[in-house]
Amino acid sequence: MRVRKLTLAAMALAAGLSLTACQNDDGTDQSATPPAASAPSAADGGSGSAGSDQEGGTGSGGKTPNGSGGTGGSGEDGRTAKCRTDELEITAIDATVGGDDRGTVAVDLKNGGGRDCTLEGYAGVDLKTNAGTLSAKRTGEQAPTVVLADGDTVTFGITYPVNDTGGSGVRITGLVVTPPNETKSVTLDWPGAASLPVTDGSGTPVQVGPMGSTGQGG
């Protein structure tokens, strides 16, 4: 019996030494092969490299190079583009108030371009007459920048001297309007009085107000 107990003890000691040889100092088993790390695939959204903008950005915050966020009505500098003649519906009506010593024509510019646009400065105004073309003079008022939304309208006024001389005067045959900063004009029927007084140039001139004005520049 003593011989059998010694044999069993020896076998237990040998097994313990064999197990210790297969472990690190921290008790982990080095005989098991660790799983291989898999690279992110395109389906997982991975790029295969650890570059910048890992949160899905494009490097510019999703904005266009000018930082404006890419609005269709903006120019290259991020400002709203100017209104083109072909985008505007231009009409004119008689706006003379009874008792005034000058006649008034109101010109409407309606934005039909499908985008916001900007009008800045004065429109060009020419009266076609039987004596030639007469260009209106600016009133000299400050001309604000008008951002005209699609479908909106802005108005400016034209004032002219009333022909009360009793003569036929200078007959007006048409109105030519050129939007600010444009070269293409629109010719309209003249809705005001039929004629201007004949003067030597010292009388009241035909004047045009800035965008947003009506009447006598008001």
mmCIF file of C-alpha atoms in Angstrom:
data_model
loop_
_atom_site.group_PDB
_atom_site.id
_atom_site.type_symbol
_atom_site.label_atom_id
_atom_site.label_comp_id
_atom_site.label_asym_id
_atom_site.label_seq_id
_atom_site.Cartn_x
_atom_site.Cartn_y
_atom_site.Cartn_z
ATOM 1 C CA MET A 1 0.000 0.000 0.000
ATOM 2 C CA ARG A 2 2.842 2.376 0.778
ATOM 3 C CA VAL A 3 4.425 1.717 -2.607
ATOM 4 C CA ARG A 4 1.087 2.533 -4.385
ATOM 5 C CA LYS A 5 0.652 5.848 -2.506
ATOM 6 C CA LEU A 6 4.201 6.926 -3.390
ATOM 7 C CA THR A 7 3.564 6.116 -7.054
ATOM 8 C CA LEU A 8 0.352 8.159 -7.143
ATOM 9 C CA ALA A 9 2.053 11.119 -5.478
ATOM 10 C CA ALA A 10 4.881 11.018 -8.008
ATOM 11 C CA MET A 11 2.420 11.017 -10.907
ATOM 12 C CA ALA A 12 0.527 14.000 -9.454
ATOM 13 C CA LEU A 13 3.782 15.965 -9.045
ATOM 14 C CA ALA A 14 4.824 15.258 -12.618
ATOM 15 C CA ALA A 15 1.435 16.416 -13.978
ATOM 16 C CA GLY A 16 1.669 19.651 -11.981
ATOM 17 C CA LEU A 17 5.129 20.427 -13.359
ATOM 18 C CA SER A 18 3.924 19.787 -16.932
ATOM 19 C CA LEU A 19 0.966 22.194 -16.534
ATOM 20 C CA THR A 20 3.185 24.933 -15.094
ATOM 21 C CA ALA A 21 5.504 24.708 -18.077
ATOM 22 C CA CYS A 22 2.616 25.585 -20.459
ATOM 23 C CA GLN A 23 1.630 28.821 -18.628
ATOM 24 C CA ASN A 24 3.058 32.376 -18.274
ATOM 25 C CA ASP A 25 3.662 33.974 -14.974
ATOM 26 C CA ASP A 26 0.192 35.570 -15.198
ATOM 27 C CA GLY A 27 -1.479 32.198 -15.716
ATOM 28 C CA THR A 28 -2.523 32.685 -19.321
ATOM 29 C CA ASP A 29 -2.426 29.750 -21.686
ATOM 30 C CA GLN A 30 0.094 30.319 -24.505
ATOM 31 C CA SER A 31 -0.837 27.145 -26.317
ATOM 32 C CA ALA A 32 -4.044 28.727 -27.792
ATOM 33 C CA THR A 33 -3.639 30.670 -31.066
ATOM 34 C CA PRO A 34 -5.146 34.241 -30.871
ATOM 35 C CA PRO A 35 -7.735 35.174 -33.571
ATOM 36 C CA ALA A 36 -6.405 37.255 -36.480
ATOM 37 C CA ALA A 37 -7.472 40.962 -36.556
ATOM 38 C CA SER A 38 -9.643 41.734 -39.598
ATOM 39 C CA ALA A 39 -9.242 44.998 -41.572
ATOM 40 C CA PRO A 40 -12.403 47.143 -42.060
ATOM 41 C CA SER A 41 -14.043 46.500 -45.398
ATOM 42 C CA ALA A 42 -15.760 49.001 -47.716
ATOM 43 C CA ALA A 43 -19.103 47.582 -46.614
ATOM 44 C CA ASP A 44 -18.236 48.486 -43.023
ATOM 45 C CA GLY A 45 -17.378 52.075 -44.027
ATOM 46 C CA GLY A 46 -13.666 51.597 -43.516
ATOM 47 C CA SER A 47 -11.041 53.175 -45.727
ATOM 48 C CA GLY A 48 -8.154 50.843 -44.934
ATOM 49 C CA SER A 49 -6.089 53.718 -43.497
ATOM 50 C CA ALA A 50 -6.253 55.885 -40.403
ATOM 51 C CA GLY A 51 -6.395 59.276 -42.112
ATOM 52 C CA SER A 52 -8.092 62.513 -41.019
ATOM 53 C CA ASP A 53 -11.836 63.219 -40.797
ATOM 54 C CA GLN A 54 -12.716 59.886 -39.344
ATOM 55 C CA GLU A 55 -16.215 61.166 -38.508
ATOM 56 C CA GLY A 56 -17.267 61.093 -42.135
ATOM 57 C CA GLY A 57 -16.323 64.688 -43.031
ATOM 58 C CA THR A 58 -14.942 65.746 -46.389
ATOM 59 C CA GLY A 59 -12.183 67.915 -45.050
ATOM 60 C CA SER A 60 -14.169 71.155 -45.504
ATOM 61 C CA GLY A 61 -17.080 70.602 -43.151
ATOM 62 C CA GLY A 62 -19.438 69.697 -46.004
ATOM 63 C CA LYS A 63 -19.382 73.267 -47.385
ATOM 64 C CA THR A 64 -18.377 74.552 -50.769
ATOM 65 C CA PRO A 65 -14.876 76.046 -51.076
ATOM 66 C CA ASN A 66 -16.167 79.570 -50.439
ATOM 67 C CA GLY A 67 -17.745 78.442 -47.162
ATOM 68 C CA SER A 68 -21.248 79.448 -48.150
ATOM 69 C CA GLY A 69 -22.762 75.991 -47.843
ATOM 70 C CA GLY A 70 -23.667 75.838 -51.518
ATOM 71 C CA THR A 71 -26.763 77.997 -52.064
ATOM 72 C CA GLY A 72 -28.004 78.035 -55.666
ATOM 73 C CA GLY A 73 -28.631 81.818 -55.742
ATOM 74 C CA SER A 74 -25.162 82.826 -54.591
ATOM 75 C CA GLY A 75 -22.202 83.979 -56.625
ATOM 76 C CA GLU A 76 -18.636 82.781 -56.264
ATOM 77 C CA ASP A 77 -18.009 85.184 -53.377
ATOM 78 C CA GLY A 78 -21.008 83.873 -51.427
ATOM 79 C CA ARG A 79 -23.213 86.902 -52.166
ATOM 80 C CA THR A 80 -26.577 86.743 -53.924
ATOM 81 C CA ALA A 81 -26.117 87.052 -57.677
ATOM 82 C CA LYS A 82 -27.389 90.143 -59.499
ATOM 83 C CA CYS A 83 -30.741 90.173 -61.256
ATOM 84 C CA ARG A 84 -30.555 89.672 -65.000
ATOM 85 C CA THR A 85 -32.849 91.490 -67.421
ATOM 86 C CA ASP A 86 -34.249 88.204 -68.720
ATOM 87 C CA GLU A 87 -35.260 87.223 -65.158
ATOM 88 C CA LEU A 88 -37.301 90.379 -64.561
ATOM 89 C CA GLU A 89 -40.837 91.205 -65.592
ATOM 90 C CA ILE A 90 -40.785 94.982 -66.064
ATOM 91 C CA THR A 91 -43.976 97.030 -66.254
ATOM 92 C CA ALA A 92 -44.848 100.730 -65.915
ATOM 93 C CA ILE A 93 -47.988 102.591 -64.801
ATOM 94 C CA ASP A 94 -49.048 106.199 -64.399
ATOM 95 C CA ALA A 95 -48.720 107.150 -60.719
ATOM 96 C CA THR A 96 -49.319 110.889 -60.927
ATOM 97 C CA VAL A 97 -51.160 112.370 -57.958
ATOM 98 C CA GLY A 98 -53.684 115.108 -58.731
ATOM 99 C CA GLY A 99 -52.399 118.581 -57.972
ATOM 100 C CA ASP A 100 -48.698 117.701 -58.355
ATOM 101 C CA ASP A 101 -46.659 120.016 -60.546
ATOM 102 C CA ARG A 102 -44.795 117.013 -61.951
ATOM 103 C CA GLY A 103 -46.003 113.792 -63.475
ATOM 104 C CA THR A 104 -44.966 110.394 -62.103
ATOM 105 C CA VAL A 105 -44.524 106.961 -63.637
ATOM 106 C CA ALA A 106 -43.924 103.950 -61.403
ATOM 107 C CA VAL A 107 -41.824 101.115 -62.827
ATOM 108 C CA ASP A 108 -42.158 97.645 -61.304
ATOM 109 C CA LEU A 109 -39.469 94.970 -61.560
ATOM 110 C CA LYS A 110 -40.754 91.505 -60.626
ATOM 111 C CA ASN A 111 -38.318 88.654 -60.101
ATOM 112 C CA GLY A 112 -39.363 85.629 -62.128
ATOM 113 C CA GLY A 113 -36.000 83.912 -62.330
ATOM 114 C CA GLY A 114 -36.705 81.123 -59.851
ATOM 115 C CA ARG A 115 -34.003 82.315 -57.423
ATOM 116 C CA ASP A 116 -33.175 85.262 -55.194
ATOM 117 C CA CYS A 117 -31.234 88.034 -56.915
ATOM 118 C CA THR A 118 -29.838 91.475 -56.134
ATOM 119 C CA LEU A 119 -30.569 94.916 -57.570
ATOM 120 C CA GLU A 120 -28.045 97.579 -56.626
ATOM 121 C CA GLY A 121 -28.033 101.177 -57.813
ATOM 122 C CA TYR A 122 -30.178 102.994 -60.339
ATOM 123 C CA ALA A 123 -31.906 101.671 -63.419
ATOM 124 C CA GLY A 124 -31.174 103.343 -66.724
ATOM 125 C CA VAL A 125 -34.203 105.238 -68.071
ATOM 126 C CA ASP A 126 -34.559 106.742 -71.530
ATOM 127 C CA LEU A 127 -37.619 108.389 -73.049
ATOM 128 C CA LYS A 128 -38.084 107.957 -76.772
ATOM 129 C CA THR A 129 -39.529 111.135 -78.261
ATOM 130 C CA ASN A 130 -40.223 112.633 -81.654
ATOM 131 C CA ALA A 131 -37.162 114.832 -81.061
ATOM 132 C CA GLY A 132 -34.799 111.962 -80.161
ATOM 133 C CA THR A 133 -33.877 110.046 -77.028
ATOM 134 C CA LEU A 134 -33.975 111.803 -73.657
ATOM 135 C CA SER A 135 -32.058 110.193 -70.759
ATOM 136 C CA ALA A 136 -33.439 110.649 -67.242
ATOM 137 C CA LYS A 137 -31.163 112.105 -64.594
ATOM 138 C CA ARG A 138 -30.649 110.415 -61.216
ATOM 139 C CA THR A 139 -32.137 112.124 -58.171
ATOM 140 C CA GLY A 140 -28.886 111.635 -56.267
ATOM 141 C CA GLU A 141 -30.477 109.756 -53.378
ATOM 142 C CA GLN A 142 -28.572 106.876 -51.830
ATOM 143 C CA ALA A 143 -29.384 103.687 -53.708
ATOM 144 C CA PRO A 144 -29.821 100.729 -51.332
ATOM 145 C CA THR A 145 -29.016 97.140 -52.262
ATOM 146 C CA VAL A 146 -32.262 95.224 -52.742
ATOM 147 C CA VAL A 147 -32.320 91.414 -52.420
ATOM 148 C CA LEU A 148 -35.342 90.413 -54.462
ATOM 149 C CA ALA A 149 -36.845 87.028 -53.620
ATOM 150 C CA ASP A 150 -38.333 84.976 -56.421
ATOM 151 C CA GLY A 151 -41.830 86.319 -57.146
ATOM 152 C CA ASP A 152 -41.274 89.628 -55.321
ATOM 153 C CA THR A 153 -41.433 93.107 -56.846
ATOM 154 C CA VAL A 154 -39.523 96.351 -56.311
ATOM 155 C CA THR A 155 -40.595 99.746 -57.658
ATOM 156 C CA PHE A 156 -38.805 102.930 -58.617
ATOM 157 C CA GLY A 157 -40.217 106.250 -59.757
ATOM 158 C CA ILE A 158 -39.742 108.462 -62.802
ATOM 159 C CA THR A 159 -40.773 112.113 -62.511
ATOM 160 C CA TYR A 160 -41.143 114.538 -65.407
ATOM 161 C CA PRO A 161 -42.385 118.088 -66.028
ATOM 162 C CA VAL A 162 -46.015 118.481 -67.014
ATOM 163 C CA ASN A 163 -46.676 120.201 -70.331
ATOM 164 C CA ASP A 164 -49.042 123.021 -69.425
ATOM 165 C CA THR A 165 -47.847 125.443 -72.103
ATOM 166 C CA GLY A 166 -50.841 124.868 -74.335
ATOM 167 C CA GLY A 167 -48.610 123.711 -77.182
ATOM 168 C CA SER A 168 -48.010 120.214 -78.498
ATOM 169 C CA GLY A 169 -44.646 120.011 -76.763
ATOM 170 C CA VAL A 170 -42.258 117.088 -77.210
ATOM 171 C CA ARG A 171 -44.241 113.926 -77.870
ATOM 172 C CA ILE A 172 -43.165 110.803 -75.919
ATOM 173 C CA THR A 173 -43.304 107.599 -77.951
ATOM 174 C CA GLY A 174 -41.783 104.991 -75.600
ATOM 175 C CA LEU A 175 -39.916 104.142 -72.398
ATOM 176 C CA VAL A 176 -36.627 102.204 -72.315
ATOM 177 C CA VAL A 177 -35.593 100.639 -68.991
ATOM 178 C CA THR A 178 -32.229 99.002 -68.274
ATOM 179 C CA PRO A 179 -31.920 97.221 -64.879
ATOM 180 C CA PRO A 180 -28.932 98.173 -62.689
ATOM 181 C CA ASN A 181 -25.577 96.752 -63.820
ATOM 182 C CA GLU A 182 -27.130 95.332 -66.982
ATOM 183 C CA THR A 183 -26.729 96.211 -70.662
ATOM 184 C CA LYS A 184 -29.893 94.577 -72.012
ATOM 185 C CA SER A 185 -32.899 96.924 -72.070
ATOM 186 C CA VAL A 186 -36.654 96.544 -72.220
ATOM 187 C CA THR A 187 -38.842 98.920 -74.264
ATOM 188 C CA LEU A 188 -42.300 99.697 -72.839
ATOM 189 C CA ASP A 189 -45.264 101.847 -73.774
ATOM 190 C CA TRP A 190 -45.148 105.215 -72.028
ATOM 191 C CA PRO A 191 -48.071 105.337 -69.542
ATOM 192 C CA GLY A 192 -47.745 108.992 -68.525
ATOM 193 C CA ALA A 193 -48.732 112.269 -70.153
ATOM 194 C CA ALA A 194 -48.354 112.355 -73.911
ATOM 195 C CA SER A 195 -45.797 115.142 -74.089
ATOM 196 C CA LEU A 196 -43.155 117.204 -72.317
ATOM 197 C CA PRO A 197 -42.895 120.982 -72.456
ATOM 198 C CA VAL A 198 -40.405 122.425 -74.904
ATOM 199 C CA THR A 199 -37.601 124.075 -72.909
ATOM 200 C CA ASP A 200 -34.151 125.481 -73.479
ATOM 201 C CA GLY A 201 -32.690 123.008 -70.973
ATOM 202 C CA SER A 202 -33.251 125.220 -67.930
ATOM 203 C CA GLY A 203 -36.584 123.676 -66.916
ATOM 204 C CA THR A 204 -37.398 120.741 -64.633
ATOM 205 C CA PRO A 205 -35.593 117.616 -65.853
ATOM 206 C CA VAL A 206 -36.899 114.077 -66.190
ATOM 207 C CA GLN A 207 -35.560 112.230 -63.140
ATOM 208 C CA VAL A 208 -35.256 108.618 -61.986
ATOM 209 C CA GLY A 209 -35.207 107.511 -58.344
ATOM 210 C CA PRO A 210 -33.328 104.561 -56.830
ATOM 211 C CA MET A 211 -34.737 101.095 -56.294
ATOM 212 C CA GLY A 212 -37.602 101.208 -53.776
ATOM 213 C CA SER A 213 -38.602 104.787 -54.594
ATOM 214 C CA THR A 214 -41.908 105.980 -55.985
ATOM 215 C CA GLY A 215 -43.302 109.389 -56.724
ATOM 216 C CA GLN A 216 -40.860 112.240 -56.358
ATOM 217 C CA GLY A 217 -38.155 109.940 -55.060
ATOM 218 C CA GLY A 218 -40.297 109.194 -52.024
#
